[in-house]
Coordinates of N, CA and C in Angstrom, one line a residue:
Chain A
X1 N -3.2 -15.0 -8.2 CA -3.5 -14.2 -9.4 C -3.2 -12.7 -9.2
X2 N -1.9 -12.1 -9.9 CA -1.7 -10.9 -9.6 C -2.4 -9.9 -10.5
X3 N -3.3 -9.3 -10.1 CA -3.8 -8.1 -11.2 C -3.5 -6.9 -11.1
X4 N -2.5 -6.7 -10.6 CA -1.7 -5.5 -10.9 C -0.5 -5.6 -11.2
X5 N 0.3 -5.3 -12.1 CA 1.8 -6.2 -12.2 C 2.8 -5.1 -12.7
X6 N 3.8 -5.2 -12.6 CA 4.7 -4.1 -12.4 C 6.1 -5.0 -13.1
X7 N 6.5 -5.5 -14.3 CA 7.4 -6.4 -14.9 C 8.5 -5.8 -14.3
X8 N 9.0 -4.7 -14.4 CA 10.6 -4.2 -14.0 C 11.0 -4.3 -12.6
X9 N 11.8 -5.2 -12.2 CA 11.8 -5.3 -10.5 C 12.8 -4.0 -10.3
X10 N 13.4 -3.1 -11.4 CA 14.4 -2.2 -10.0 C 14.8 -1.4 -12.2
X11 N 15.3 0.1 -11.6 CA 15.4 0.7 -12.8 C 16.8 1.5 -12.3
X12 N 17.6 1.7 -13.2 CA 18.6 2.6 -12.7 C 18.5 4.2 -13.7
X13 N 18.5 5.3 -13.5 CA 18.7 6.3 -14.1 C 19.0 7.2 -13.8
X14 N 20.3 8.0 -14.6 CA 21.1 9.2 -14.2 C 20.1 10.3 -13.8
X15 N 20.7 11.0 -12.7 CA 19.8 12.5 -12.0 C 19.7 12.9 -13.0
X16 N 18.7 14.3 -13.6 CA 18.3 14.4 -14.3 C 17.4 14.1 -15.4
X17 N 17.4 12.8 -15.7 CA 17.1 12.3 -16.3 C 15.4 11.9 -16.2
X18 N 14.7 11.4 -17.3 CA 13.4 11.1 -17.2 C 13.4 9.7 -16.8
X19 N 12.7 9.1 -15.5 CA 12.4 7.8 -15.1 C 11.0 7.6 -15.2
X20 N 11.0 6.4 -15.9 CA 9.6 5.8 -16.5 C 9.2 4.4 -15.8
X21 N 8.5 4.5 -14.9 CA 8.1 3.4 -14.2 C 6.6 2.6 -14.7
X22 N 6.5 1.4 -15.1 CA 5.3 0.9 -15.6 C 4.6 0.1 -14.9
X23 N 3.1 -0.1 -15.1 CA 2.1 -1.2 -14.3 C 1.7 -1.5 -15.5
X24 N 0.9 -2.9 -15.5 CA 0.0 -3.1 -16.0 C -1.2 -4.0 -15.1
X25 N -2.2 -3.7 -15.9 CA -3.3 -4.6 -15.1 C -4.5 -5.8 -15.7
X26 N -5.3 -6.4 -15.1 CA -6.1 -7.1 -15.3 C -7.2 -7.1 -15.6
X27 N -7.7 -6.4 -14.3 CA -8.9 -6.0 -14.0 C -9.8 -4.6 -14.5
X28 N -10.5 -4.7 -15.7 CA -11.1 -3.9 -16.6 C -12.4 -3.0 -15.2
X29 N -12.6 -3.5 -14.1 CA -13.3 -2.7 -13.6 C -12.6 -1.6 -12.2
X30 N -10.8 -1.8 -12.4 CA -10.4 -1.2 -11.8 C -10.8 0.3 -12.1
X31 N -11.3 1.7 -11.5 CA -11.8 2.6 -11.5 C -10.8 3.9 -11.1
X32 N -9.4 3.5 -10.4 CA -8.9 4.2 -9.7 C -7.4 4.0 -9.3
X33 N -6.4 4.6 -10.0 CA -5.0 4.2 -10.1 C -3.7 5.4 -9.2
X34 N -3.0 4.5 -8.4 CA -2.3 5.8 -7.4 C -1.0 4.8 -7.5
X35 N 0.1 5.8 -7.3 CA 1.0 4.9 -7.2 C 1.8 5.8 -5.6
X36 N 2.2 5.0 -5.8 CA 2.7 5.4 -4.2 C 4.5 5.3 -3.7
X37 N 5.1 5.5 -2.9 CA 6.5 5.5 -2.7 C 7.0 5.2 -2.1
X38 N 8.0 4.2 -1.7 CA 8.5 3.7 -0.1 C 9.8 3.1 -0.3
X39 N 10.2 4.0 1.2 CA 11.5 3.4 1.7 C 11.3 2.7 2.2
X40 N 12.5 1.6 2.6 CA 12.5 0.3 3.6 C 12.0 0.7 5.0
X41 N 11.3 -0.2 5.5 CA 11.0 0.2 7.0 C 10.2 0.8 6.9
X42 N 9.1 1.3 6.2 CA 8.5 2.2 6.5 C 7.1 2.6 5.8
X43 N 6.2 3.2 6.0 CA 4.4 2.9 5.2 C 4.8 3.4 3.9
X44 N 4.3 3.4 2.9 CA 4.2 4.1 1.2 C 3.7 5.6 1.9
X45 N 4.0 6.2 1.1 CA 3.7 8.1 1.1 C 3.2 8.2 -0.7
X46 N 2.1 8.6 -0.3 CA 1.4 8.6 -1.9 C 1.6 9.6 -2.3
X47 N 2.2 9.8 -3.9 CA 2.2 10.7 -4.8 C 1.5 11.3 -5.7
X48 N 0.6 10.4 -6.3 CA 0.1 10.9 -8.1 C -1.2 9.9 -8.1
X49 N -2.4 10.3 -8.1 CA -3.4 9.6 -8.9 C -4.0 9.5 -10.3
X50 N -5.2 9.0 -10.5 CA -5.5 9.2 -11.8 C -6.9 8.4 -12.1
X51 N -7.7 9.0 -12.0 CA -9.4 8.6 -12.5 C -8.8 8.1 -13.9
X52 N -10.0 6.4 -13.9 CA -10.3 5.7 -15.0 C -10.8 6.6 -16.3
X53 N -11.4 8.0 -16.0 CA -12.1 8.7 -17.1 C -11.0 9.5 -17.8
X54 N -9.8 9.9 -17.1 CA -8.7 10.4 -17.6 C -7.5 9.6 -18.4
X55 N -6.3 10.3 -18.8 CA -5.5 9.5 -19.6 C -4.1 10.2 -19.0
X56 N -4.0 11.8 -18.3 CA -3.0 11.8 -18.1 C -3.3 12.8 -16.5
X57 N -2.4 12.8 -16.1 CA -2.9 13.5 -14.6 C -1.0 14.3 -14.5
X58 N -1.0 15.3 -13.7 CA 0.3 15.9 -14.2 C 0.6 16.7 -12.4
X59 N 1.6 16.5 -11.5 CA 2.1 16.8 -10.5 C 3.4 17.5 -10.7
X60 N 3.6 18.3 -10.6 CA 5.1 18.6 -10.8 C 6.0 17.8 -11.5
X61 N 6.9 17.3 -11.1 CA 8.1 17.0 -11.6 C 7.2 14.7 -12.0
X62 N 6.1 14.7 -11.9 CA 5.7 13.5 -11.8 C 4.4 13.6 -12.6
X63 N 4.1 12.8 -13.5 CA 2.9 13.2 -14.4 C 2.7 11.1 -14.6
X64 N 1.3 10.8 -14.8 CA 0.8 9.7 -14.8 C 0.5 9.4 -16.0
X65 N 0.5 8.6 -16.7 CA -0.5 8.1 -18.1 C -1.3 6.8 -17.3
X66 N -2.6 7.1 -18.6 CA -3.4 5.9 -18.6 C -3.4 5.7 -19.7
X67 N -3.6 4.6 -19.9 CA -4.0 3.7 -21.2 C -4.5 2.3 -20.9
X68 N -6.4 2.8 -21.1 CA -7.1 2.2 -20.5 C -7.2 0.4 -21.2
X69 N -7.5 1.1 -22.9 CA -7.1 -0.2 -24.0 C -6.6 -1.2 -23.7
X70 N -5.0 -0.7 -23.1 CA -4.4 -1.6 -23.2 C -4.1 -1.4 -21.5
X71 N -4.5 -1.6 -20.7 CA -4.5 -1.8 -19.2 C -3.3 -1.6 -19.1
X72 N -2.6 -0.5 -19.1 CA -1.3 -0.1 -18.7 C -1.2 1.1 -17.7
X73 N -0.4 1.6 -17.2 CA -0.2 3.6 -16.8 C 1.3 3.2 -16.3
X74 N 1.6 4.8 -16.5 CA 3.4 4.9 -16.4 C 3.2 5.7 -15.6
X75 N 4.6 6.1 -14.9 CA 4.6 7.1 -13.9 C 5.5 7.6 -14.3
X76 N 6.0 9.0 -15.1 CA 7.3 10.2 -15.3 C 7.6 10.7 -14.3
X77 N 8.8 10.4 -14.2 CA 9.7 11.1 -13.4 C 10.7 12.1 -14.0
X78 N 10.2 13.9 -14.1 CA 11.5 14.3 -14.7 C 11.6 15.6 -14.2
X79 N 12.5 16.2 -14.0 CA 13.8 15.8 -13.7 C 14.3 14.7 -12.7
X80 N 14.8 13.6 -12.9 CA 15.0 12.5 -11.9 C 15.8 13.2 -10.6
X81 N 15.6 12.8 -9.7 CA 16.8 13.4 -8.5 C 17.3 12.2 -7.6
X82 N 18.3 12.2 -7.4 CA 18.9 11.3 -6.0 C 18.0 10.5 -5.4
X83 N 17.1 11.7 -4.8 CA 16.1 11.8 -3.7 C 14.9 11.0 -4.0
X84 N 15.0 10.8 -5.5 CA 13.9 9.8 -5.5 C 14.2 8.6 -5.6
X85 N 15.0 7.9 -5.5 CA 15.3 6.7 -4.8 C 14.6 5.9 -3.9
X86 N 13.9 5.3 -4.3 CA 12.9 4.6 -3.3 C 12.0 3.0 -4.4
X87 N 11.4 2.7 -4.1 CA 10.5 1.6 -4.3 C 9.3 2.1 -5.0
X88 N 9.0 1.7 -5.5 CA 7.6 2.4 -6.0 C 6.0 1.5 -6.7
X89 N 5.4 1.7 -5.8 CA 3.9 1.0 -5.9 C 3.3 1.5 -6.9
X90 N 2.6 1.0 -8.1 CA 1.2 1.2 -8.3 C 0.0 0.3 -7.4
X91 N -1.0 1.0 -7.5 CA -1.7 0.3 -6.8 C -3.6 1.0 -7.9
X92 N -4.5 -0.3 -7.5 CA -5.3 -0.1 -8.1 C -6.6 -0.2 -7.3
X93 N -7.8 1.1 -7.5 CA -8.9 0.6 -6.6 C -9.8 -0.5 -7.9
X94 N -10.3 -1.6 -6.0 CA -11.2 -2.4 -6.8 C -12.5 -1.8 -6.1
X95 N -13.5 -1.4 -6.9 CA -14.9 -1.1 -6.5 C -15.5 -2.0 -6.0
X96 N -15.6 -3.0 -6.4 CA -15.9 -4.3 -6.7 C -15.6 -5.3 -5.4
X97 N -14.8 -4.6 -4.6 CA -14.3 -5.7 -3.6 C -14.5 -6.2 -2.4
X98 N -15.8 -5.3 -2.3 CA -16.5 -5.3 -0.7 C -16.0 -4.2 0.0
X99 N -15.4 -3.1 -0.6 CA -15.0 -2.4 0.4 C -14.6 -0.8 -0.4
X100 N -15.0 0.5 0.0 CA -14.0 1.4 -1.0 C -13.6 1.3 -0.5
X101 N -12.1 2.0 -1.5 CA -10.9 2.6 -1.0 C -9.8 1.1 -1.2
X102 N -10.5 0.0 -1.2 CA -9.7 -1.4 -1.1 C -8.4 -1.2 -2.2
X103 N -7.2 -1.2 -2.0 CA -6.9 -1.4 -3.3 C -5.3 -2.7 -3.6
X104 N -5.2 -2.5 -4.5 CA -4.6 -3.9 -4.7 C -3.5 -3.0 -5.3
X105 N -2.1 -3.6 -4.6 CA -1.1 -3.1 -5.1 C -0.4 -4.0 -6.3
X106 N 0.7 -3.5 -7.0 CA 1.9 -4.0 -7.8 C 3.1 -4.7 -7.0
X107 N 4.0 -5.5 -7.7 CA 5.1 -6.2 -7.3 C 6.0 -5.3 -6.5
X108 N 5.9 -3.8 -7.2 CA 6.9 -2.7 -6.9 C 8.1 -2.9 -7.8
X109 N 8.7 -1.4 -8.0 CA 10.0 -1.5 -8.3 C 11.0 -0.1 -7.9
X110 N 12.3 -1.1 -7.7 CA 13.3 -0.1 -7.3 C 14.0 0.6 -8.1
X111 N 13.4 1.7 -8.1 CA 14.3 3.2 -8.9 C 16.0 3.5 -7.8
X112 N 16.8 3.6 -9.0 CA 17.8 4.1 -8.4 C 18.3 5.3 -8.9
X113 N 18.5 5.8 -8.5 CA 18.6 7.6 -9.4 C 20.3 8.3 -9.0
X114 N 21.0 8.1 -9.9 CA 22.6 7.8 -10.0 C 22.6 9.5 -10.3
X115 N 23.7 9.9 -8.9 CA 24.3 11.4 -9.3 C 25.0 11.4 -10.1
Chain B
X1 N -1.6 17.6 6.8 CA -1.8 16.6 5.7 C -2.3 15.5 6.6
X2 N -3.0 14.3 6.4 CA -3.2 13.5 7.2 C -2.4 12.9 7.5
X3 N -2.5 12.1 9.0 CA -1.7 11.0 9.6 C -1.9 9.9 10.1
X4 N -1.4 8.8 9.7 CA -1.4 7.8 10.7 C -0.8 7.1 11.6
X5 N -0.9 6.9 12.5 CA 0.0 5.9 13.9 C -0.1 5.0 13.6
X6 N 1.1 4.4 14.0 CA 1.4 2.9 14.1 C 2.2 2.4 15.1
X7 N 1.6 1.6 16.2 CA 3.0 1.1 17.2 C 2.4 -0.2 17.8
X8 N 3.4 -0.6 18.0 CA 4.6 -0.4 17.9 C 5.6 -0.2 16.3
X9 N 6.6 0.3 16.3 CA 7.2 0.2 15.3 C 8.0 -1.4 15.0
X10 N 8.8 -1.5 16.6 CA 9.5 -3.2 15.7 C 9.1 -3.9 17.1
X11 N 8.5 -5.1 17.0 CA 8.3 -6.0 18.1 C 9.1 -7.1 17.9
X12 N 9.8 -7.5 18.9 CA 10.2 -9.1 19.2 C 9.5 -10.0 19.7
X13 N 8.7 -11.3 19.3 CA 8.1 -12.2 20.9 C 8.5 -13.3 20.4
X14 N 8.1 -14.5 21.3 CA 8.2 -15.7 21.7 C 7.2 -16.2 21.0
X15 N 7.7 -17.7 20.1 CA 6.3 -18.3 19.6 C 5.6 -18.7 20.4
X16 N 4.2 -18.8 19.8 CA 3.4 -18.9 21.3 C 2.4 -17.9 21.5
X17 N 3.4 -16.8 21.8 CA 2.6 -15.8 22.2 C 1.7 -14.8 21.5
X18 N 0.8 -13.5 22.1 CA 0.1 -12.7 20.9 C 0.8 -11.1 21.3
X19 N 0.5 -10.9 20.0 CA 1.3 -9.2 20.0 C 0.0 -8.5 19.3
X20 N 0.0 -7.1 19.8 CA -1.1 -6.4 19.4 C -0.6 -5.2 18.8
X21 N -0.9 -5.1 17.8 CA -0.5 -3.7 16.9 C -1.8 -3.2 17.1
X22 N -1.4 -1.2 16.8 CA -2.4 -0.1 17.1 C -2.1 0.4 15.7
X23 N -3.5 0.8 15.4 CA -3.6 2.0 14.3 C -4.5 3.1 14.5
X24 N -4.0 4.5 14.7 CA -4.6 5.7 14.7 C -4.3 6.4 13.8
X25 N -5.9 6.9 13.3 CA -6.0 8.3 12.5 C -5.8 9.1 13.4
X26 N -4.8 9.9 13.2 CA -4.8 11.3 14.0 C -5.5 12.8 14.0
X27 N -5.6 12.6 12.8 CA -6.5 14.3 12.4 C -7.6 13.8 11.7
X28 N -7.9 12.5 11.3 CA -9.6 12.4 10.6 C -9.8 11.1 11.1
X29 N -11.3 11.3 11.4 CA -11.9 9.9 11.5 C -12.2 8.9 10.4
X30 N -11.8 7.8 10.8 CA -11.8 6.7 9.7 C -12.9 5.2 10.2
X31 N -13.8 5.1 9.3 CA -14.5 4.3 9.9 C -14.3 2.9 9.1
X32 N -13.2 2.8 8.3 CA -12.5 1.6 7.5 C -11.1 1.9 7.5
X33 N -10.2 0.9 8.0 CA -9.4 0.9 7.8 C -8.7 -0.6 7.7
X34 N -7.2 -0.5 6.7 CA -7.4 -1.3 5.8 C -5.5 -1.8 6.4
X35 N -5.6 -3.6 6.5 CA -4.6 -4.5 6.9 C -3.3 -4.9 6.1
X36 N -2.0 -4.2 6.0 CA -1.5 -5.0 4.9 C -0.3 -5.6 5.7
X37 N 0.2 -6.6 4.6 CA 1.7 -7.3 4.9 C 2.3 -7.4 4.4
X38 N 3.5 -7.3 4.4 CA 4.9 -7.7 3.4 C 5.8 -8.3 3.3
X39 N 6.0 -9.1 2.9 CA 7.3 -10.2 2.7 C 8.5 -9.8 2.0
X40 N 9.9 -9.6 2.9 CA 10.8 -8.7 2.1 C 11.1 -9.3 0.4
X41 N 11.1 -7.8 -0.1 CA 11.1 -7.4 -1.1 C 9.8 -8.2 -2.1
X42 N 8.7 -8.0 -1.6 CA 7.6 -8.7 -2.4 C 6.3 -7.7 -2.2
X43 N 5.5 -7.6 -2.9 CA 3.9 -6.5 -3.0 C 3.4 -6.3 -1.4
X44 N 2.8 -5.5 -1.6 CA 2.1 -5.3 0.3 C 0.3 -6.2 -0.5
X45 N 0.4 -7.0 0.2 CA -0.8 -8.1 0.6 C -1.9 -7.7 1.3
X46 N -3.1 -7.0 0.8 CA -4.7 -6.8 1.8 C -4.2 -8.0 2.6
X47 N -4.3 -7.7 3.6 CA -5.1 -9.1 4.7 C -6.4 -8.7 5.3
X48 N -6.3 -7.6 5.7 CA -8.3 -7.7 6.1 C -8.7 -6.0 5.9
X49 N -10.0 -5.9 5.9 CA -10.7 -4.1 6.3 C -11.2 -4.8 7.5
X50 N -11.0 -3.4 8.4 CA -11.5 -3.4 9.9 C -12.1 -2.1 9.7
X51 N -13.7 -2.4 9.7 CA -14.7 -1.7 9.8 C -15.3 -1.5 11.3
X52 N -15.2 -0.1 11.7 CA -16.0 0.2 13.1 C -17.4 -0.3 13.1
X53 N -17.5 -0.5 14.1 CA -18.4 -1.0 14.4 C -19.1 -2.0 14.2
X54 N -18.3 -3.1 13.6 CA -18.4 -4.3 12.8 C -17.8 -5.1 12.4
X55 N -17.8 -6.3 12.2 CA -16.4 -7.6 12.1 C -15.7 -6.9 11.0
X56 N -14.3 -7.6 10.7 CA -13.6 -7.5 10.0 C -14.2 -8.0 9.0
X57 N -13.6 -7.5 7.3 CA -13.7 -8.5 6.0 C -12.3 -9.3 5.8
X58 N -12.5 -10.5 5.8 CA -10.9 -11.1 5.5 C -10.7 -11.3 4.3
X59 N -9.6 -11.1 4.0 CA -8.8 -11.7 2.3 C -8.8 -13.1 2.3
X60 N -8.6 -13.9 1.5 CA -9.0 -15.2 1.3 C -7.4 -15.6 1.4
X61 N -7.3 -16.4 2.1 CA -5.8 -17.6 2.7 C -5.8 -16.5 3.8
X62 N -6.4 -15.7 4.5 CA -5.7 -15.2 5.8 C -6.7 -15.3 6.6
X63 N -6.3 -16.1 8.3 CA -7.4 -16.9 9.0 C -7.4 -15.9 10.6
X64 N -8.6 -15.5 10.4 CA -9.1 -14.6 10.9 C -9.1 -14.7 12.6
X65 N -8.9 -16.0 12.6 CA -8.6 -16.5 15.0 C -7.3 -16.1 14.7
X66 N -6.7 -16.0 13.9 CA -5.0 -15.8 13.9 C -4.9 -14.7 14.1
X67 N -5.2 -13.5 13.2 CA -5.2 -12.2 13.0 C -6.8 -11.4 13.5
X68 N -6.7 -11.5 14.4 CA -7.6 -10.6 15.2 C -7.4 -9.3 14.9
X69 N -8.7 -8.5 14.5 CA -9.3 -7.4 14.4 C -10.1 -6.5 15.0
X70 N -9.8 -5.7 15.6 CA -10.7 -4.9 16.5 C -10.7 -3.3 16.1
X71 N -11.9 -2.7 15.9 CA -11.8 -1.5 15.0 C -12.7 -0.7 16.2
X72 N -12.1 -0.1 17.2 CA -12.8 0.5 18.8 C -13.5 1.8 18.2
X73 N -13.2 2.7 17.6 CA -13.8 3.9 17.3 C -13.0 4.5 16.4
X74 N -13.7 5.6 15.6 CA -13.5 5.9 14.5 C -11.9 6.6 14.0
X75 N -10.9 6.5 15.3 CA -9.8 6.5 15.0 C -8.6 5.4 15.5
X76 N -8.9 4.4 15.6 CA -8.4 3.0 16.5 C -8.8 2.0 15.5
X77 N -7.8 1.3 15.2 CA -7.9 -0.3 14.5 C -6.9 -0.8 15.4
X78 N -7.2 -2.2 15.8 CA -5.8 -2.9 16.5 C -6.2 -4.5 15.6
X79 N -5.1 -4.9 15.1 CA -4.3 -6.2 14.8 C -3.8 -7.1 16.2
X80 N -4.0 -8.0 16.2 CA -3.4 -8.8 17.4 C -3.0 -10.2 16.5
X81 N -1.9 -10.9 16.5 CA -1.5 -11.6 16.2 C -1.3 -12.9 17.2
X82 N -2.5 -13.8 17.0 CA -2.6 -14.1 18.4 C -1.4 -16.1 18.0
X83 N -0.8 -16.4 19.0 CA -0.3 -17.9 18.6 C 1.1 -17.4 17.9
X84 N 1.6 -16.7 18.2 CA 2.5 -16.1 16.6 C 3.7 -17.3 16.8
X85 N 3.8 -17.4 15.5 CA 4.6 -18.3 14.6 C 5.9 -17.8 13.9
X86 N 7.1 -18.6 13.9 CA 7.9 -17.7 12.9 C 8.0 -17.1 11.8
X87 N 6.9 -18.2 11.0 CA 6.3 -17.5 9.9 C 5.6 -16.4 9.8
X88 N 5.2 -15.8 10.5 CA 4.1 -14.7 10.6 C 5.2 -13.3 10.9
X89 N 6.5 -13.6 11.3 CA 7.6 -12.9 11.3 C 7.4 -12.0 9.7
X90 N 7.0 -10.6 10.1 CA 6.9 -9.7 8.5 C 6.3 -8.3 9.1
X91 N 5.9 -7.8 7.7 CA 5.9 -6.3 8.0 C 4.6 -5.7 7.9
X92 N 3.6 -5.2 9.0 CA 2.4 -5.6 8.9 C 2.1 -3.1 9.0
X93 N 0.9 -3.2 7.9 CA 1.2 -1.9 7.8 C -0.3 -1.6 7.5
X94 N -1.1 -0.6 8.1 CA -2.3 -0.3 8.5 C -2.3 0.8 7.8
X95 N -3.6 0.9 7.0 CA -3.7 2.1 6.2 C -5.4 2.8 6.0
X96 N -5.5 4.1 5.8 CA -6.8 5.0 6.5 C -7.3 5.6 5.1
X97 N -8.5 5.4 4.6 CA -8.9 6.6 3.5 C -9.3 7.5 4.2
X98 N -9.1 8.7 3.9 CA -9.5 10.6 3.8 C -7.9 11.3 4.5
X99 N -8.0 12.5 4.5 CA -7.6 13.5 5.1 C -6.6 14.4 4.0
X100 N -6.0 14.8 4.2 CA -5.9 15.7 3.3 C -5.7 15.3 1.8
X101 N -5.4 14.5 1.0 CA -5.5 13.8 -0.1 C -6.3 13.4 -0.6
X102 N -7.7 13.6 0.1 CA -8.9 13.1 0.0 C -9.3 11.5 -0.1
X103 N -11.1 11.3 0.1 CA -11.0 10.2 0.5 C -10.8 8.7 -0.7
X104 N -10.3 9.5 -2.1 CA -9.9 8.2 -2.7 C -8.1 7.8 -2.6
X105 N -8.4 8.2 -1.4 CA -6.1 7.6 -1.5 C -6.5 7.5 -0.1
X106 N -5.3 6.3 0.3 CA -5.4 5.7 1.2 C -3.8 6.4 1.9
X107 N -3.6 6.8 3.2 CA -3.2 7.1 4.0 C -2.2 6.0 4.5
X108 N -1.2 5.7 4.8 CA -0.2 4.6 5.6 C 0.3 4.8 7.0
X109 N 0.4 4.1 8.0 CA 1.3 4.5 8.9 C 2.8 3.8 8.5
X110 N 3.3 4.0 9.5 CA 5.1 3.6 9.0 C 5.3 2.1 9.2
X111 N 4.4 1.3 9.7 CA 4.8 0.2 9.7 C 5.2 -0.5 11.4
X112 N 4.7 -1.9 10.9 CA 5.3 -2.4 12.6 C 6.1 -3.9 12.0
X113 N 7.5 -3.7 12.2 CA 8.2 -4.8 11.8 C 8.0 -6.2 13.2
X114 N 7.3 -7.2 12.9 CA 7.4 -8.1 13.8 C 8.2 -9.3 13.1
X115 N 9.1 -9.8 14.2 CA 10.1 -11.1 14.5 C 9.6 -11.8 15.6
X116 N 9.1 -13.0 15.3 CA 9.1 -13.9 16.1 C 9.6 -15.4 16.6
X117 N 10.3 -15.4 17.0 CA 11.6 -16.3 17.3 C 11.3 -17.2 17.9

């Protein structure tokens, strides 16, 4: 049973450009949404969170939506660069799971970011 | 910013045998830390929390005489993969809440690619 799910396996978009990465989820008591970033070989390096009580959370060049309704959040990427080329997790805390901090990741998908 | 260790980075063994991965917090103490794995190009999979001072919690389909847990102090988790199999051949990746990101984001180390032949 996947409760975090991430439909797009891989995205292509010109540098510059805005990259729109999606999750969606299951679990109505998820409380706590991060997505995270990875090259091959190697651990995720987290980027961007976002408390269940908010809707949008904003990092530089990377800003998050929630939309709790409809158990979704996107991750903006804009200006897109080369550099962000990588794999990209959402991942979701479960309160609920015996453990904080536990969290359940997405399928991932690969951004490709075309000079 | 915080860090975590991971080593070995890529292991080879013999089926049969057991291999033991290390996980260090380096700049903060972690008194949970948390088991993942990955199957190329597929989600990173909880397999257990290794809590100090106390048995592991296992994820359900992952058998715990297999995947040994040992959480020595508040910066040490070790995995031991004991019997390894070639199926157990994957990418096994230890990860820490707190330090500089605070303690709702989980920390990763870089990963230990194991092949077992």
């Amino acid at each position: 049973d996947q409760q975090v799910k991430q439909n797009s396996p891989s995205l292509s978009v010109q540098e510059g450009r805005i990259s729109i990465l999606n999750c969606d989820y299951t679990n109505s008591m998820f409380d706590y949404f991060l997505w995270y970033k990875k090259y091959p070989a190697e651990g995720p390096t987290f980027l961007i969170s976002i408390s269940s009580i908010k809707d949008k959370n904003e990092d530089g060049r990377f800003t998050v939506f929630l939309n709790k309704s409809a158990k979704h959040l996107s991750l903006h990427i804009v200006p897109s660069q080369p550099g962000d080329s990588a794999v990209y997790f959402c991942a979701a805390r479960d309160i609920y799971g015996g453990a904080t901090n536990k969290l359940i990741f997405g399928t991932g998908t690969l951004l490709a970011v075309q000079p | 910013g915080a860090v975590v260790s991971q080593h070995p980075s890529r292991v080879i063994c013999k089926s049969g045998t057991s291999v033991k991965i290390e996980c260090r917090s380096l700049d903060f103490q972690a008194t949970t830390m948390f088991w993942y794995r990955q199957f190329p190009k597929k989600s990173l999979m909880l397999m257990a929390t290794s809590n100090e001072g106390s048995k592991a919690t296992y994820e359900q389909g992952v058998e715990k005489d297999k995947f040994l847990i040992n959480h020595a102090s508040l910066t040490l988790s070790t995995l031991t993969v004991t019997s390894a199999h070639p199926e157990d051949s994957s990418f096994y990746i230890c990860s820490a809440p707190g330090g500089a990101s605070g303690a709702n984001v989980l920390t990763f180390g870089a990963g230990s690619r194991l092949t077992v032949l």
